[in-house]
CSV table of C-alpha atoms in Angstrom, one decimal:
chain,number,residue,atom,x,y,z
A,24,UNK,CA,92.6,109.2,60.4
A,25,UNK,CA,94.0,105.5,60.9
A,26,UNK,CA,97.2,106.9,61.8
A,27,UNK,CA,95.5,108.7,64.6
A,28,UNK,CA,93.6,106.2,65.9
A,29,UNK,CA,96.8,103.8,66.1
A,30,UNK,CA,98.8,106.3,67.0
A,31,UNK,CA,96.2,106.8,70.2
A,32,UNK,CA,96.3,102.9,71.2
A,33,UNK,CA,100.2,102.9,70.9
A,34,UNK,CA,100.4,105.5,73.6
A,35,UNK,CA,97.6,103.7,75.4
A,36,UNK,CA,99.6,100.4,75.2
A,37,UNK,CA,102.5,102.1,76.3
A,38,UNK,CA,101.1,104.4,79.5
A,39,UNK,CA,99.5,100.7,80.4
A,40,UNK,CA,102.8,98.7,80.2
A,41,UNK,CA,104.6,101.4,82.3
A,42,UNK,CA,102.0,102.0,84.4
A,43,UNK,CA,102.1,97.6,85.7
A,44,UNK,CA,106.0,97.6,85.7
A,45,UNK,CA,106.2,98.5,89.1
A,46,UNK,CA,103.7,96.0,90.2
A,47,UNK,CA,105.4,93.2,88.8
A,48,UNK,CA,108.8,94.7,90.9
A,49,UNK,CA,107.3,94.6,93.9
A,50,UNK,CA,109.1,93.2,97.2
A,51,UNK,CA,107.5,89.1,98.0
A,52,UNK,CA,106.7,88.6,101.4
A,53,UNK,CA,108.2,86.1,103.8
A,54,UNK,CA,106.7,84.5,106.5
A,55,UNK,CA,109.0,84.4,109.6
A,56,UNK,CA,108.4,83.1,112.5
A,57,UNK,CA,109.8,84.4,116.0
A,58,UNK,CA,109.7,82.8,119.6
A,59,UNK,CA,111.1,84.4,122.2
A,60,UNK,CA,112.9,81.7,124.1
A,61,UNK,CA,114.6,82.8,127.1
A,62,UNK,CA,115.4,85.8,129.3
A,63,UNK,CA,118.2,84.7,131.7
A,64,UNK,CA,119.8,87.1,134.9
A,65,UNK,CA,123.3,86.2,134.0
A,66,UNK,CA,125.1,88.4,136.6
A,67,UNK,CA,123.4,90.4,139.3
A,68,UNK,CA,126.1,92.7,141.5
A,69,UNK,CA,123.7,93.8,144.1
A,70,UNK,CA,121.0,95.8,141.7
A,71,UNK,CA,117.9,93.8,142.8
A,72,UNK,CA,116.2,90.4,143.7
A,73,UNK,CA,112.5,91.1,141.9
A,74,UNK,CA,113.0,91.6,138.1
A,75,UNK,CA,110.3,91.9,135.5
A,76,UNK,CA,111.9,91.5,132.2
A,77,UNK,CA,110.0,91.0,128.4
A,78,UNK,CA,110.4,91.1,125.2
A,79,UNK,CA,108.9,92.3,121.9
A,80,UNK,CA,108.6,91.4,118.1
A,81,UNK,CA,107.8,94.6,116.5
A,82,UNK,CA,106.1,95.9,119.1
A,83,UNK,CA,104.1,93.3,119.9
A,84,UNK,CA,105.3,91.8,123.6
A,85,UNK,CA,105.8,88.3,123.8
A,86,UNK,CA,105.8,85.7,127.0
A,87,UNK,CA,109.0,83.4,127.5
A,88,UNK,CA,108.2,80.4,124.9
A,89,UNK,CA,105.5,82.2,122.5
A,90,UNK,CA,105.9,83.0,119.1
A,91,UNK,CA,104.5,85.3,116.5
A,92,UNK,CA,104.3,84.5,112.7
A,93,UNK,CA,105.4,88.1,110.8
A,94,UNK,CA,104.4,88.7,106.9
A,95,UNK,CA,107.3,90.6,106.2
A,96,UNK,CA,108.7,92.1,103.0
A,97,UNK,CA,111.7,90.5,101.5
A,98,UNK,CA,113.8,93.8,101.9
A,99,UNK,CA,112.2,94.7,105.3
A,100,UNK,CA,113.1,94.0,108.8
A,101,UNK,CA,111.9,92.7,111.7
A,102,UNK,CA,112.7,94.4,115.0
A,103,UNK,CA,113.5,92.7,118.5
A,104,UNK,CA,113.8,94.9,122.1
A,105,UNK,CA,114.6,92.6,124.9
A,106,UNK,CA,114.3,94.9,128.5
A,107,UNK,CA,114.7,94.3,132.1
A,108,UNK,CA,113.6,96.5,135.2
A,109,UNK,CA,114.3,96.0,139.0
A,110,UNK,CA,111.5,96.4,141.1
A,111,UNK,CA,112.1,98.5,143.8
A,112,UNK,CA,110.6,101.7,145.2
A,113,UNK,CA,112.8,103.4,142.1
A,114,UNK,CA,113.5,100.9,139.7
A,115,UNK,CA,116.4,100.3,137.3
A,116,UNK,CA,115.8,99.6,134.2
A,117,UNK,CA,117.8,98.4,131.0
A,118,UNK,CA,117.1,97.9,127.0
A,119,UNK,CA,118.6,96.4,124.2
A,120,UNK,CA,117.5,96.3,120.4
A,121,UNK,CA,118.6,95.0,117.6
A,122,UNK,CA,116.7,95.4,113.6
A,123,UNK,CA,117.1,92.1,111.7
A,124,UNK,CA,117.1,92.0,108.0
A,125,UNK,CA,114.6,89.5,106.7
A,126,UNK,CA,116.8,89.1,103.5
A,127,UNK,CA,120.0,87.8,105.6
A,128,UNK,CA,117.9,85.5,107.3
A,129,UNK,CA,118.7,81.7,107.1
A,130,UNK,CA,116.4,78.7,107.6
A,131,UNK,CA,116.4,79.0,111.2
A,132,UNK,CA,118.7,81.5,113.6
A,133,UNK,CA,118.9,82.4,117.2
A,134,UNK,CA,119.4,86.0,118.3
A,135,UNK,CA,121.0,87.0,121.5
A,136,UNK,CA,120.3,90.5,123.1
A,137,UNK,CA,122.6,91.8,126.7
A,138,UNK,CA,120.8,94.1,129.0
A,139,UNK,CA,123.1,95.4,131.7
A,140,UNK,CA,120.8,97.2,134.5
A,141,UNK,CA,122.9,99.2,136.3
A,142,UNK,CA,121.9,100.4,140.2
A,143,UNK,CA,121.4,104.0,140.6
A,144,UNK,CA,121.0,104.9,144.3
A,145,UNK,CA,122.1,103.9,147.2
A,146,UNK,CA,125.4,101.9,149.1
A,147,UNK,CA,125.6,99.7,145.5
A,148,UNK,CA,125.0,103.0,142.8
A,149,UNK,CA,126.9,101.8,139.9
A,150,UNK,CA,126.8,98.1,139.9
A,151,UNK,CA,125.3,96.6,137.3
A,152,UNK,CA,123.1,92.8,136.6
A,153,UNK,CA,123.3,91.3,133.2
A,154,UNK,CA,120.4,89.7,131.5
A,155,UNK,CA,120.7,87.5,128.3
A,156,UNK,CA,117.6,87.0,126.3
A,157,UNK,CA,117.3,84.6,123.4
A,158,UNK,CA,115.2,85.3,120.3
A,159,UNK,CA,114.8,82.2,117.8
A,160,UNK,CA,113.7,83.6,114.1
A,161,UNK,CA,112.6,80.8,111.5
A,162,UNK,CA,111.9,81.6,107.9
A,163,UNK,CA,108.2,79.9,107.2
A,164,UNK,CA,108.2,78.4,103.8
A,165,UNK,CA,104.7,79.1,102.1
């Protein structure tokens, strides 16, 4: 009977230790911290004059100078979409993304996206403007 009984609790002991191991191996998160600086028309070959252009943290869109604070996983990543559209009766529009690995990250980055818009009707169809937008990503210490 005694051999039962600590038979029992070492199986019990071991279902419990194998049961935590994953907790203890989870990812850490990391703060990180990114403004969106800057959207800049670079070159404009007769697409437009009126331009909307913004960008987006994960989804969440983001004025010229503002920032969001992320909790992201160590192995995750954060994702950035810069886009630009010419506001006309049809507009053009562009896009750029890029997916940022929060485990490359240094202390403090920048982040440059292009946009090219290019013009699809009319006496210009095929020219194209070039918008540069700047994405600053800081790692937050906790």
């Amino acid at each position: 009977m005694k051999w039962k009984w600590i038979k029992l609790v070492s199986v019990m002991v071991f279902a419990l230790v194998i049961s935590a191991q994953p907790l203890s191996a989870a990812a850490k998160t990391q703060k990180v911290k990114v403004t969106f600086v800057s959207a800049s028309l670079v070159e404009n070959n007769h697409v437009g004059n009126e331009w909307w252009s913004g960008g987006y943290v994960d989804g969440e869109e983001l004025a010229e100078g503002e920032s969001v604070t992320i909790n992201a996983s160590s192995t995750g990543t954060i994702k950035l979409l810069a886009e630009a559209q010419e506001q006309d009766k049809i507009p053009e529009e562009g896009s750029a993304t890029v997916s940022i690995k929060v485990s490359t990250l240094k202390a403090t980055q920048n982040k440059s996206l292009s946009v090219k818009v290019v013009e699809n009707r009319g006496r210009y169809s095929g020219n194209t403007a070039t918008w540069e937008f700047v994405f600053k990503l800081e790692k937050v210490k906790s």
